[in-house]
Every structure is written in C-alpha cells, then in structure tokens.
C-alpha cells in the first residue's frame, strides 16, 4: 500500500481554470482559518508558559513547618499585647470565652466581618477561585452563533443531523495576542541591520532594479518566442504587478504594465475567443488542437486578470486609497494610474476585435471627462483613433452608446472634447446612390418552392451545392454587406443626433454648444429633410437671443448653410438673415484673441458664397469682397492670406466683380460702408484700395497675393501665383502660415550689414519722409538716422 501511495500532484492550469470562483474562495478561507487556529493555539501555549515562568520567579514556596513557627511567633506577640491590655475592665466570663475561642482554629480563620453566627458547622476551606465563582455577576446576552450544517449521519435509529458552530474571530483578543507576541519578540530580536549610506542605498536600488528588468525581459522574450508553450509565464509576469519592495515597486509595476500591454498586442489572435461548450469539452481532439485550446483559455484568463489589475490601480488612485502594505505612496498612485490608462487606451485601439473590448470602453469613456487634463486627452485621442480606423462601424456604435448614456447621466455637464470626438466618425460611407445599389445588389438565393417549380431534381442538387460554395466564399472574404453597414451607421447617427438635439433643447447655455453645432454642420447632409425648418428656426433664435459668444454664433451660421447646401437645395428657403449677421459681425475679428475664429469664417464664406453661387446676387458678392479686403488690414498675416485667397476664389466665381479694380464708379449712389445690409450698401461704387496698402506688407506671401489680385487674379503670366499657393484652399493656407509658435512664417531672411545699408540707401523715399516728419516737428534742416534704426525700418518694410 505504501508503494502505491504517491505524492499529491499539483492541479494543472486547465483544472484550475475549470474550478469556479466560489470553490476557490472557500478553499482559501478554510486554509486561512486553519492557519489562524494553529497560530492562536500556539500563542496561548506560549502565553501560559511565560506566565508560569513569571510566577516561579516572583513567588517562593513556604514549607509547612515554617508556617507553624510563624503561627507560634504571632501567638506570642498577641499574648504580650493582651497582657499589656487593661483586663480589669472585663468580666471573668468574657475572658474565659475569649481564651476558649483562641484555642480553636476556626477563630483564626473566620472572617469577623461576616454576619454568620459563630456556632455553624465547619466547612471545608474554600479556595479563592471558588469564592470568585460564587460572586454574582451580570448576565450578558451573547449573540446567536451561526451554525454550519454538515452532512448528516445515518444510524439504525435514523438520520442524525450534524452541525458545527461557525468560528468567530475576536479582533480584540487577536490584537492583544499580537501585541504580546511583538513585546516578546522585541526582547528576543537580534541586533538590527546596519543602516546604509546614501551612496550605498542608490547602488543597491540600481542593482535591484536591474535584476527586475532582466527578469521581465527574460519572461517577455520567452513568451514571444513560443506563446503556446510559455503561456503560463504570463501569470508569473503578472504577479510582478504586486511588487512589494518599496525601493523599486513603482518603477517595476510601470514596466510590467507596459510589457504586458505590448505582449498582448503581439500574441493576441485576430479573432474573438469564445468559451467551449460542454459537448466540445467532452469530445476527443488531437494534441495540437488541445494545445491550442489551452493556449486560448490561458490567454483569455490572463488578459482578464490584467484588465482587472489596471482597473483596480485606477480605482485606488481615484479613491485616494492607501493599501495596508504601504509599499506605494499616494503621490506615486497618479503615475501608476497614468500608465494604466495609457495601456488601456493602446489596447482599445489595437484590439477592437478581441474579448472584453466593451469592458475597456466602459472604463475609458468616464476617464474622457476626468479632471486630469493629461488622462482626459489620452482617452479622447484613443477614441478618435478608434473612430478613424473603424471601417465597419460596429465598434463605433458601442462607443457612441456609452458616451451618449454617460453625457445624459452627468446632466450634460461634461468636457466639450467628449462631443468633439464625434467629428471623427466615418459616416460618409453610408451615402450610396440608388444606381450603384441596384448594380451591386447582393445575389439572392432561390427558395425551396422556387427551386421545386423551375428546376429538376438534378438541377436542385447542383444549385444547392453552388449556393453552399458561395456562402463559404463570402465567409472567407469576411466582407460586410452594404446593408449591414448602412444599419450600423444609421443607428450610430441616431444616437449622435439624439445627444445633439437634447443639448440644443435643454442646455442652450452649455459650453457644449459649439461642439454640437460643429457636429451638426458636419452631419447636416445626413439629417432628414423634415427637420430642416425646425433646425433653422432654432439656430436663428439662438443667434438673436444674444446669449452666445461670437464663436458660437459663427458655428450657428456654418451649421445653417451646411444644412441648406445638401438636401436643403430642394427647399425654397432664403437665408438672408444669416448673410446679414455674418456681414455685420465680420469686423469683430482682429489680430488678438479672435484671430483663431477666422478659420470658421473662411469655412462659412466657402459654403455661403462659393457653393451657393447660383443663389447669390452680384451686389452681395461685391459687398463681401470689399469688406473682406478691409478686414485683411487688421488681422495677423495667416488670416490675411486666407482672406485674400477667399477673395481670389470669389473673383473667379463672380467674374463681374473685377469692376472693383477700376476707379470709375458704376451706377448711381455712393458706397455706404457702415450699412449692415450687403444688398443695399452700393459696393459697386467703391474700389479695392486696400490691396495697394497690402503690397507693402512685411509678409512676402501677403505681398504676393495683393499683387496677384491687383492684376485681376490671372492664372498665367508674371503675376500668377505659384502652384503651392494656388492649389491650396483658404483654410489650408491659414493653417500653413499660422503664427502659433510666435515666430515669422516663413522666417525673415538675414542679410549682411553692407547689403542692408545699400538697400536702405536705394529706398531713399523712406528716409526723406522721416526727415520731413522730424523737420516739421523739430524745425531742423537735416538729421542723420542711426544705423540700428535704419536696419529695423528696412526689416519691417520687407
């Protein structure tokens, strides 16, 4: 029998995966209870032993003979005292009674304070413990103990139920026992380790960190070399997320999080792993298939545990919760949380097809509205990347549902970046023409009745095989049908528009309004025509309310014209009030804070004038060209370039506007620049004198555009623009020559001092004007300008 008995084998990884979480928890609790009871018993024995040793040291036993001598000495002392007392005051009977009582042993041991009579029967001497037990004490209502029902026992008499009291761990007694243990251990402890110097501590920390890095690299390389065989090493690597050494805990945990993220991105298959059914588990398979199944199960379980660890790290940082081990400080939790969020964002973008992707979305979306700007930007960028690369629309639909629900739960008090991510949706693909749908319509298979009517038995057999082959080819191609894509995109857009319309209705003063209007402008061509009238009324009401800032009003105008430029062409709507509003507010732009709003103005002008050229009158076009030229004088260079590029397009779109380049007036009346109505300001009676001022602008590109427009915006010849300027749109030129970095774009070319001096002497008109100005104010005939001031003037003129 001994030979047959073998050591208990450790359960396999696959068997551990099969056991439920409840069983594992029960096993862990039983093991902990056994350890606690054993430790408690050992502590009690040690405490009794220590108490016995203390009693032996503190008390010395007195033999019986010595006790007799003590009693005799006491008696002699008492007799001497009695002799000293005045006995003549007592009766003879009383003295005799005292003498008789003194000879009795009960007189010495009896408690005189008791009220018992003297003549009671002798009782056995009671110990101190018995007296203590006889003292009445208060009744304490003990709580009902929980009972654990065990398996019953079957006897001849019947079934006998078996129960056991559930052990209750007393925290106070455990703490007292632990304190006693600590006191006892403090006495026995050896001399403490010598303290390290700062230099030695740094060297030791670097050594530990290097060892951990080598270990992480070894595990990662082993997993990458053969993932199926070394899948168990993922668990070992994941265990390092709980690094307990306070010297290197933070860095090691960050390295492990990033390493696991890269490993999962590399070894994860390009399909979703589903759990096996009971039939599949019971069936016999080949070794290769069994090995693949174990790899997939291990990968999914470790991936799940890894995501749970990341979620726990973020929760600890959010709750400012310090662990009992106190290995990582509260300040370090933010760095760990940032790495955890970065890992989740990478997995969200890299593995949209794999398991637990919806769980990652639920974690990421609330973090898009986080107070930390870094974490919010990381999550928003990840969602935007996901929208850009999602061709089918299934993943985008899941994210949009979570975002819409989150915005509603927060009562529309969220960051605008949350809604700006909607602009990255790839929804333009749903716009498919009916002709192409009819041409590329999916082939429908014949029904059984149709086959029975029109085909013979042999033909039906061949037709069945052919249809089966076509279905397999479609599955192999993995190409989604246009109808399925249309359904996904339609559902996505419904969620987006529901969010937009709720904000327009309930939160009109919200900072989310610009993002909503921008989104409506982008997806306006997909809105149902029935809603156009209501939307235009709402947008005009928002503009006239006066509660919106300038940028929000521009978004309203842009949205309105986007709606009218698509399906709105069939509607007979004259948006004159939007033209008037934009024409009236153009001069709110300047070289200060509103310079960035020029980009939205350029987009509005493109939609209002260029794309709706058939609905725009010549008077309206002339008025806008004149006001834009005036505006280009007091904005930054990139804005001036964009505005002049827009004027160039308008001159090509409306050829009769070249009359603004002539000095002679056309028609009756005079130009009224202060009038807010573009149709009635008589713009045909003015000229673009601003272009001559812009020819002397310090920015070379502005000079080039001004000269080009003065020549009539030719496409060929010496005054024609370079291809890099003529082929770009106004918004692209605005972004290209942006001055966000506070530098000249393009940079000002440096030249030698001699060249600058020669050039300055060539431009004598500038020096003469300055001399004339100074002579007028200072009454001097001549003046010599300093060399530095001369260079400055020449640079500014260029």
PDB file of C-alpha atoms in Angstrom, residues 435-662:
ATOM      1  CA  UNK A 435     -27.946  53.169 -59.172  1.00  0.00           C
ATOM      2  CA  UNK A 436     -24.881  51.623 -57.581  1.00  0.00           C
ATOM      3  CA  UNK A 437     -27.074  49.808 -55.078  1.00  0.00           C
ATOM      4  CA  UNK A 438     -29.070  48.264 -57.913  1.00  0.00           C
ATOM      5  CA  UNK A 439     -25.907  47.296 -59.798  1.00  0.00           C
ATOM      6  CA  UNK A 440     -24.064  45.867 -56.806  1.00  0.00           C
ATOM      7  CA  UNK A 441     -27.121  44.362 -55.136  1.00  0.00           C
ATOM      8  CA  UNK A 442     -26.321  41.135 -53.266  1.00  0.00           C
ATOM      9  CA  UNK A 443     -27.387  37.981 -55.024  1.00  0.00           C
ATOM     10  CA  UNK A 444     -30.485  36.401 -53.515  1.00  0.00           C
ATOM     11  CA  UNK A 445     -30.714  32.665 -53.183  1.00  0.00           C
ATOM     12  CA  UNK A 446     -33.757  30.829 -54.526  1.00  0.00           C
ATOM     13  CA  UNK A 447     -36.300  29.497 -52.075  1.00  0.00           C
ATOM     14  CA  UNK A 448     -37.273  25.838 -51.895  1.00  0.00           C
ATOM     15  CA  UNK A 449     -40.617  26.446 -53.616  1.00  0.00           C
ATOM     16  CA  UNK A 450     -38.991  28.343 -56.473  1.00  0.00           C
ATOM     17  CA  UNK A 451     -36.475  25.554 -56.993  1.00  0.00           C
ATOM     18  CA  UNK A 452     -39.241  22.959 -56.950  1.00  0.00           C
ATOM     19  CA  UNK A 453     -41.217  24.799 -59.615  1.00  0.00           C
ATOM     20  CA  UNK A 454     -38.464  25.741 -62.052  1.00  0.00           C
ATOM     21  CA  UNK A 455     -35.673  23.168 -61.532  1.00  0.00           C
ATOM     22  CA  UNK A 456     -35.402  19.431 -61.911  1.00  0.00           C
ATOM     23  CA  UNK A 457     -34.080  17.153 -59.173  1.00  0.00           C
ATOM     24  CA  UNK A 458     -30.538  17.102 -60.525  1.00  0.00           C
ATOM     25  CA  UNK A 459     -30.554  20.865 -61.070  1.00  0.00           C
ATOM     26  CA  UNK A 460     -31.741  21.404 -57.494  1.00  0.00           C
ATOM     27  CA  UNK A 461     -28.860  19.284 -56.244  1.00  0.00           C
ATOM     28  CA  UNK A 462     -26.317  21.301 -58.231  1.00  0.00           C
ATOM     29  CA  UNK A 463     -27.949  24.565 -57.174  1.00  0.00           C
ATOM     30  CA  UNK A 464     -27.713  23.601 -53.517  1.00  0.00           C
ATOM     31  CA  UNK A 465     -24.015  22.814 -53.816  1.00  0.00           C
ATOM     32  CA  UNK A 466     -23.410  26.089 -55.673  1.00  0.00           C
ATOM     33  CA  UNK A 467     -25.185  28.173 -53.017  1.00  0.00           C
ATOM     34  CA  UNK A 468     -23.227  26.442 -50.259  1.00  0.00           C
ATOM     35  CA  UNK A 469     -19.976  27.264 -52.032  1.00  0.00           C
ATOM     36  CA  UNK A 470     -20.994  30.921 -52.460  1.00  0.00           C
ATOM     37  CA  UNK A 471     -21.819  31.216 -48.761  1.00  0.00           C
ATOM     38  CA  UNK A 472     -18.417  29.784 -47.801  1.00  0.00           C
ATOM     39  CA  UNK A 473     -16.680  32.195 -50.167  1.00  0.00           C
ATOM     40  CA  UNK A 474     -18.497  35.130 -48.587  1.00  0.00           C
ATOM     41  CA  UNK A 475     -17.441  33.999 -45.116  1.00  0.00           C
ATOM     42  CA  UNK A 476     -13.844  33.553 -46.282  1.00  0.00           C
ATOM     43  CA  UNK A 477     -13.778  37.063 -47.754  1.00  0.00           C
ATOM     44  CA  UNK A 478     -15.116  38.464 -44.445  1.00  0.00           C
ATOM     45  CA  UNK A 479     -16.652  41.368 -46.347  1.00  0.00           C
ATOM     46  CA  UNK A 480     -19.603  43.039 -44.665  1.00  0.00           C
ATOM     47  CA  UNK A 481     -22.568  43.772 -46.824  1.00  0.00           C
ATOM     48  CA  UNK A 482     -23.581  47.332 -47.602  1.00  0.00           C
ATOM     49  CA  UNK A 483     -26.945  46.795 -45.965  1.00  0.00           C
ATOM     50  CA  UNK A 484     -25.402  45.768 -42.634  1.00  0.00           C
ATOM     51  CA  UNK A 485     -23.012  48.708 -42.730  1.00  0.00           C
ATOM     52  CA  UNK A 486     -25.898  51.057 -43.501  1.00  0.00           C
ATOM     53  CA  UNK A 487     -27.849  49.760 -40.490  1.00  0.00           C
ATOM     54  CA  UNK A 488     -24.881  50.219 -38.141  1.00  0.00           C
ATOM     55  CA  UNK A 489     -24.161  53.727 -39.409  1.00  0.00           C
ATOM     56  CA  UNK A 490     -27.824  54.712 -39.238  1.00  0.00           C
ATOM     57  CA  UNK A 491     -28.092  53.549 -35.640  1.00  0.00           C
ATOM     58  CA  UNK A 492     -24.874  55.384 -34.780  1.00  0.00           C
ATOM     59  CA  UNK A 493     -26.121  58.619 -36.312  1.00  0.00           C
ATOM     60  CA  UNK A 494     -29.433  58.306 -34.475  1.00  0.00           C
ATOM     61  CA  UNK A 495     -27.560  58.171 -31.149  1.00  0.00           C
ATOM     62  CA  UNK A 496     -25.408  61.163 -32.155  1.00  0.00           C
ATOM     63  CA  UNK A 497     -28.380  63.295 -33.217  1.00  0.00           C
ATOM     64  CA  UNK A 498     -30.339  62.371 -30.090  1.00  0.00           C
ATOM     65  CA  UNK A 499     -27.443  63.682 -27.974  1.00  0.00           C
ATOM     66  CA  UNK A 500     -27.144  66.845 -30.073  1.00  0.00           C
ATOM     67  CA  UNK A 501     -30.859  67.659 -30.022  1.00  0.00           C
ATOM     68  CA  UNK A 502     -31.112  67.071 -26.260  1.00  0.00           C
ATOM     69  CA  UNK A 503     -28.359  69.628 -25.668  1.00  0.00           C
ATOM     70  CA  UNK A 504     -29.972  72.122 -28.066  1.00  0.00           C
ATOM     71  CA  UNK A 505     -33.257  71.741 -26.225  1.00  0.00           C
ATOM     72  CA  UNK A 506     -32.174  71.550 -22.554  1.00  0.00           C
ATOM     73  CA  UNK A 507     -28.683  73.040 -22.275  1.00  0.00           C
ATOM     74  CA  UNK A 508     -28.531  76.001 -24.659  1.00  0.00           C
ATOM     75  CA  UNK A 509     -26.139  77.907 -22.375  1.00  0.00           C
ATOM     76  CA  UNK A 510     -23.847  74.933 -22.017  1.00  0.00           C
ATOM     77  CA  UNK A 511     -20.204  75.124 -23.180  1.00  0.00           C
ATOM     78  CA  UNK A 512     -21.051  72.055 -25.263  1.00  0.00           C
ATOM     79  CA  UNK A 513     -22.980  74.166 -27.776  1.00  0.00           C
ATOM     80  CA  UNK A 514     -20.013  74.902 -30.123  1.00  0.00           C
ATOM     81  CA  UNK A 515     -19.214  71.183 -30.326  1.00  0.00           C
ATOM     82  CA  UNK A 516     -22.880  70.393 -31.008  1.00  0.00           C
ATOM     83  CA  UNK A 517     -23.139  72.997 -33.765  1.00  0.00           C
ATOM     84  CA  UNK A 518     -19.886  71.822 -35.319  1.00  0.00           C
ATOM     85  CA  UNK A 519     -21.161  68.264 -35.333  1.00  0.00           C
ATOM     86  CA  UNK A 520     -24.469  69.266 -36.863  1.00  0.00           C
ATOM     87  CA  UNK A 521     -22.575  71.140 -39.585  1.00  0.00           C
ATOM     88  CA  UNK A 522     -20.580  68.026 -40.435  1.00  0.00           C
ATOM     89  CA  UNK A 523     -23.504  65.574 -40.479  1.00  0.00           C
ATOM     90  CA  UNK A 524     -26.112  68.016 -41.832  1.00  0.00           C
ATOM     91  CA  UNK A 525     -26.298  66.205 -45.178  1.00  0.00           C
ATOM     92  CA  UNK A 526     -27.489  63.092 -43.328  1.00  0.00           C
ATOM     93  CA  UNK A 527     -30.320  64.787 -41.413  1.00  0.00           C
ATOM     94  CA  UNK A 528     -33.858  64.115 -42.524  1.00  0.00           C
ATOM     95  CA  UNK A 529     -35.339  66.960 -44.611  1.00  0.00           C
ATOM     96  CA  UNK A 530     -38.391  67.119 -42.336  1.00  0.00           C
ATOM     97  CA  UNK A 531     -36.288  68.589 -39.521  1.00  0.00           C
ATOM     98  CA  UNK A 532     -34.662  71.368 -41.597  1.00  0.00           C
ATOM     99  CA  UNK A 533     -37.256  74.094 -40.931  1.00  0.00           C
ATOM    100  CA  UNK A 534     -37.252  73.480 -37.179  1.00  0.00           C
ATOM    101  CA  UNK A 535     -33.463  73.417 -37.046  1.00  0.00           C
ATOM    102  CA  UNK A 536     -33.103  76.720 -38.920  1.00  0.00           C
ATOM    103  CA  UNK A 537     -35.631  78.363 -36.601  1.00  0.00           C
ATOM    104  CA  UNK A 538     -33.743  77.106 -33.545  1.00  0.00           C
ATOM    105  CA  UNK A 539     -30.385  78.326 -34.909  1.00  0.00           C
ATOM    106  CA  UNK A 540     -31.750  81.780 -35.755  1.00  0.00           C
ATOM    107  CA  UNK A 541     -33.353  82.033 -32.303  1.00  0.00           C
ATOM    108  CA  UNK A 542     -30.016  81.184 -30.668  1.00  0.00           C
ATOM    109  CA  UNK A 543     -28.244  83.917 -32.653  1.00  0.00           C
ATOM    110  CA  UNK A 544     -30.874  86.563 -31.892  1.00  0.00           C
ATOM    111  CA  UNK A 545     -31.000  85.693 -28.181  1.00  0.00           C
ATOM    112  CA  UNK A 546     -27.643  87.401 -27.572  1.00  0.00           C
ATOM    113  CA  UNK A 547     -26.550  84.719 -25.078  1.00  0.00           C
ATOM    114  CA  UNK A 548     -23.965  83.172 -27.411  1.00  0.00           C
ATOM    115  CA  UNK A 549     -20.440  84.426 -27.908  1.00  0.00           C
ATOM    116  CA  UNK A 550     -19.031  85.259 -31.329  1.00  0.00           C
ATOM    117  CA  UNK A 551     -17.569  81.818 -31.983  1.00  0.00           C
ATOM    118  CA  UNK A 552     -20.850  80.079 -31.147  1.00  0.00           C
ATOM    119  CA  UNK A 553     -22.750  82.425 -33.467  1.00  0.00           C
ATOM    120  CA  UNK A 554     -20.342  81.565 -36.286  1.00  0.00           C
ATOM    121  CA  UNK A 555     -20.984  77.868 -35.631  1.00  0.00           C
ATOM    122  CA  UNK A 556     -24.730  78.515 -35.920  1.00  0.00           C
ATOM    123  CA  UNK A 557     -24.252  80.230 -39.305  1.00  0.00           C
ATOM    124  CA  UNK A 558     -21.953  77.461 -40.519  1.00  0.00           C
ATOM    125  CA  UNK A 559     -24.442  74.770 -39.464  1.00  0.00           C
ATOM    126  CA  UNK A 560     -27.365  76.540 -41.140  1.00  0.00           C
ATOM    127  CA  UNK A 561     -25.613  76.761 -44.512  1.00  0.00           C
ATOM    128  CA  UNK A 562     -24.373  73.174 -44.315  1.00  0.00           C
ATOM    129  CA  UNK A 563     -27.969  72.102 -43.864  1.00  0.00           C
ATOM    130  CA  UNK A 564     -29.056  74.144 -46.891  1.00  0.00           C
ATOM    131  CA  UNK A 565     -26.153  73.099 -49.116  1.00  0.00           C
ATOM    132  CA  UNK A 566     -27.033  69.399 -49.156  1.00  0.00           C
ATOM    133  CA  UNK A 567     -30.577  68.119 -49.305  1.00  0.00           C
ATOM    134  CA  UNK A 568     -31.781  71.624 -48.446  1.00  0.00           C
ATOM    135  CA  UNK A 569     -31.328  72.765 -52.040  1.00  0.00           C
ATOM    136  CA  UNK A 570     -34.799  71.450 -52.823  1.00  0.00           C
ATOM    137  CA  UNK A 571     -36.311  73.696 -50.138  1.00  0.00           C
ATOM    138  CA  UNK A 572     -37.364  77.231 -51.010  1.00  0.00           C
ATOM    139  CA  UNK A 573     -35.665  78.962 -48.057  1.00  0.00           C
ATOM    140  CA  UNK A 574     -33.878  82.333 -48.275  1.00  0.00           C
ATOM    141  CA  UNK A 575     -31.243  82.542 -45.507  1.00  0.00           C
ATOM    142  CA  UNK A 576     -30.784  86.323 -45.908  1.00  0.00           C
ATOM    143  CA  UNK A 577     -30.766  86.846 -42.128  1.00  0.00           C
ATOM    144  CA  UNK A 578     -27.680  84.612 -41.816  1.00  0.00           C
ATOM    145  CA  UNK A 579     -25.878  86.552 -44.608  1.00  0.00           C
ATOM    146  CA  UNK A 580     -26.692  89.823 -42.831  1.00  0.00           C
ATOM    147  CA  UNK A 581     -25.476  88.556 -39.462  1.00  0.00           C
ATOM    148  CA  UNK A 582     -22.111  87.410 -40.845  1.00  0.00           C
ATOM    149  CA  UNK A 583     -21.609  90.620 -42.869  1.00  0.00           C
ATOM    150  CA  UNK A 584     -22.428  92.732 -39.800  1.00  0.00           C
ATOM    151  CA  UNK A 585     -20.079  90.872 -37.406  1.00  0.00           C
ATOM    152  CA  UNK A 586     -17.009  90.495 -39.657  1.00  0.00           C
ATOM    153  CA  UNK A 587     -15.265  93.486 -38.055  1.00  0.00           C
ATOM    154  CA  UNK A 588     -15.284  91.746 -34.655  1.00  0.00           C
ATOM    155  CA  UNK A 589     -12.242  89.843 -35.902  1.00  0.00           C
ATOM    156  CA  UNK A 590      -8.842  91.332 -35.121  1.00  0.00           C
ATOM    157  CA  UNK A 591      -5.210  90.354 -34.517  1.00  0.00           C
ATOM    158  CA  UNK A 592      -5.907  89.438 -30.889  1.00  0.00           C
ATOM    159  CA  UNK A 593      -7.938  86.646 -29.339  1.00  0.00           C
ATOM    160  CA  UNK A 594     -10.472  86.367 -32.164  1.00  0.00           C
ATOM    161  CA  UNK A 595      -7.815  85.650 -34.795  1.00  0.00           C
ATOM    162  CA  UNK A 596      -8.449  81.900 -34.433  1.00  0.00           C
ATOM    163  CA  UNK A 597     -12.108  82.429 -35.364  1.00  0.00           C
ATOM    164  CA  UNK A 598     -11.029  83.436 -38.885  1.00  0.00           C
ATOM    165  CA  UNK A 599     -10.865  79.743 -39.794  1.00  0.00           C
ATOM    166  CA  UNK A 600     -14.598  79.291 -39.091  1.00  0.00           C
ATOM    167  CA  UNK A 601     -15.343  82.484 -41.066  1.00  0.00           C
ATOM    168  CA  UNK A 602     -13.447  81.126 -44.076  1.00  0.00           C
ATOM    169  CA  UNK A 603     -15.453  77.893 -43.908  1.00  0.00           C
ATOM    170  CA  UNK A 604     -18.716  79.875 -43.698  1.00  0.00           C
ATOM    171  CA  UNK A 605     -17.774  82.017 -46.708  1.00  0.00           C
ATOM    172  CA  UNK A 606     -16.969  78.917 -48.752  1.00  0.00           C
ATOM    173  CA  UNK A 607     -20.389  77.394 -48.023  1.00  0.00           C
ATOM    174  CA  UNK A 608     -22.359  80.672 -48.281  1.00  0.00           C
ATOM    175  CA  UNK A 609     -20.870  82.175 -51.449  1.00  0.00           C
ATOM    176  CA  UNK A 610     -18.898  79.611 -53.433  1.00  0.00           C
ATOM    177  CA  UNK A 611     -21.103  76.520 -53.102  1.00  0.00           C
ATOM    178  CA  UNK A 612     -24.343  78.564 -53.365  1.00  0.00           C
ATOM    179  CA  UNK A 613     -23.142  80.717 -56.299  1.00  0.00           C
ATOM    180  CA  UNK A 614     -26.464  80.357 -58.121  1.00  0.00           C
ATOM    181  CA  UNK A 615     -28.434  81.787 -55.197  1.00  0.00           C
ATOM    182  CA  UNK A 616     -26.022  84.710 -54.527  1.00  0.00           C
ATOM    183  CA  UNK A 617     -26.560  88.083 -56.224  1.00  0.00           C
ATOM    184  CA  UNK A 618     -23.743  90.224 -57.637  1.00  0.00           C
ATOM    185  CA  UNK A 619     -24.388  93.035 -55.121  1.00  0.00           C
ATOM    186  CA  UNK A 620     -23.960  90.586 -52.232  1.00  0.00           C
ATOM    187  CA  UNK A 621     -20.705  89.229 -53.669  1.00  0.00           C
ATOM    188  CA  UNK A 622     -19.290  92.746 -54.222  1.00  0.00           C
ATOM    189  CA  UNK A 623     -20.143  93.793 -50.650  1.00  0.00           C
ATOM    190  CA  UNK A 624     -18.439  90.735 -49.130  1.00  0.00           C
ATOM    191  CA  UNK A 625     -15.277  91.160 -51.270  1.00  0.00           C
ATOM    192  CA  UNK A 626     -14.955  94.832 -50.240  1.00  0.00           C
ATOM    193  CA  UNK A 627     -15.476  94.119 -46.528  1.00  0.00           C
ATOM    194  CA  UNK A 628     -13.023  91.182 -46.580  1.00  0.00           C
ATOM    195  CA  UNK A 629     -10.308  93.363 -48.130  1.00  0.00           C
ATOM    196  CA  UNK A 630     -10.830  95.926 -45.370  1.00  0.00           C
ATOM    197  CA  UNK A 631     -10.710  93.170 -42.751  1.00  0.00           C
ATOM    198  CA  UNK A 632      -7.362  91.851 -44.086  1.00  0.00           C
ATOM    199  CA  UNK A 633      -5.646  95.088 -42.983  1.00  0.00           C
ATOM    200  CA  UNK A 634      -6.026  94.494 -39.227  1.00  0.00           C
ATOM    201  CA  UNK A 635      -5.559  90.743 -38.730  1.00  0.00           C
ATOM    202  CA  UNK A 636      -2.476  88.535 -38.474  1.00  0.00           C
ATOM    203  CA  UNK A 637      -0.627  87.502 -41.677  1.00  0.00           C
ATOM    204  CA  UNK A 638      -2.055  83.972 -41.819  1.00  0.00           C
ATOM    205  CA  UNK A 639      -5.586  85.413 -41.583  1.00  0.00           C
ATOM    206  CA  UNK A 640      -4.787  87.981 -44.288  1.00  0.00           C
ATOM    207  CA  UNK A 641      -3.538  85.214 -46.589  1.00  0.00           C
ATOM    208  CA  UNK A 642      -6.711  83.162 -46.029  1.00  0.00           C
ATOM    209  CA  UNK A 643      -8.975  86.152 -46.648  1.00  0.00           C
ATOM    210  CA  UNK A 644      -7.129  87.149 -49.843  1.00  0.00           C
ATOM    211  CA  UNK A 645      -7.304  83.541 -51.057  1.00  0.00           C
ATOM    212  CA  UNK A 646     -11.081  83.647 -50.496  1.00  0.00           C
ATOM    213  CA  UNK A 647     -11.318  86.890 -52.479  1.00  0.00           C
ATOM    214  CA  UNK A 648      -9.367  85.256 -55.305  1.00  0.00           C
ATOM    215  CA  UNK A 649     -11.893  82.398 -55.438  1.00  0.00           C
ATOM    216  CA  UNK A 650     -14.812  84.858 -55.364  1.00  0.00           C
ATOM    217  CA  UNK A 651     -13.328  86.855 -58.262  1.00  0.00           C
ATOM    218  CA  UNK A 652     -13.089  83.667 -60.291  1.00  0.00           C
ATOM    219  CA  UNK A 653     -16.619  82.605 -59.273  1.00  0.00           C
ATOM    220  CA  UNK A 654     -18.167  86.023 -59.994  1.00  0.00           C
ATOM    221  CA  UNK A 655     -16.199  87.482 -62.963  1.00  0.00           C
ATOM    222  CA  UNK A 656     -18.090  90.817 -62.965  1.00  0.00           C
ATOM    223  CA  UNK A 657     -16.583  91.740 -59.616  1.00  0.00           C
ATOM    224  CA  UNK A 658     -13.442  92.973 -61.410  1.00  0.00           C
ATOM    225  CA  UNK A 659     -15.122  96.389 -61.577  1.00  0.00           C
ATOM    226  CA  UNK A 660     -13.831  96.928 -58.022  1.00  0.00           C
ATOM    227  CA  UNK A 661     -10.340  97.211 -59.513  1.00  0.00           C
ATOM    228  CA  UNK A 662     -11.369 100.346 -61.514  1.00  0.00           C
TER     229      UNK A 662
END
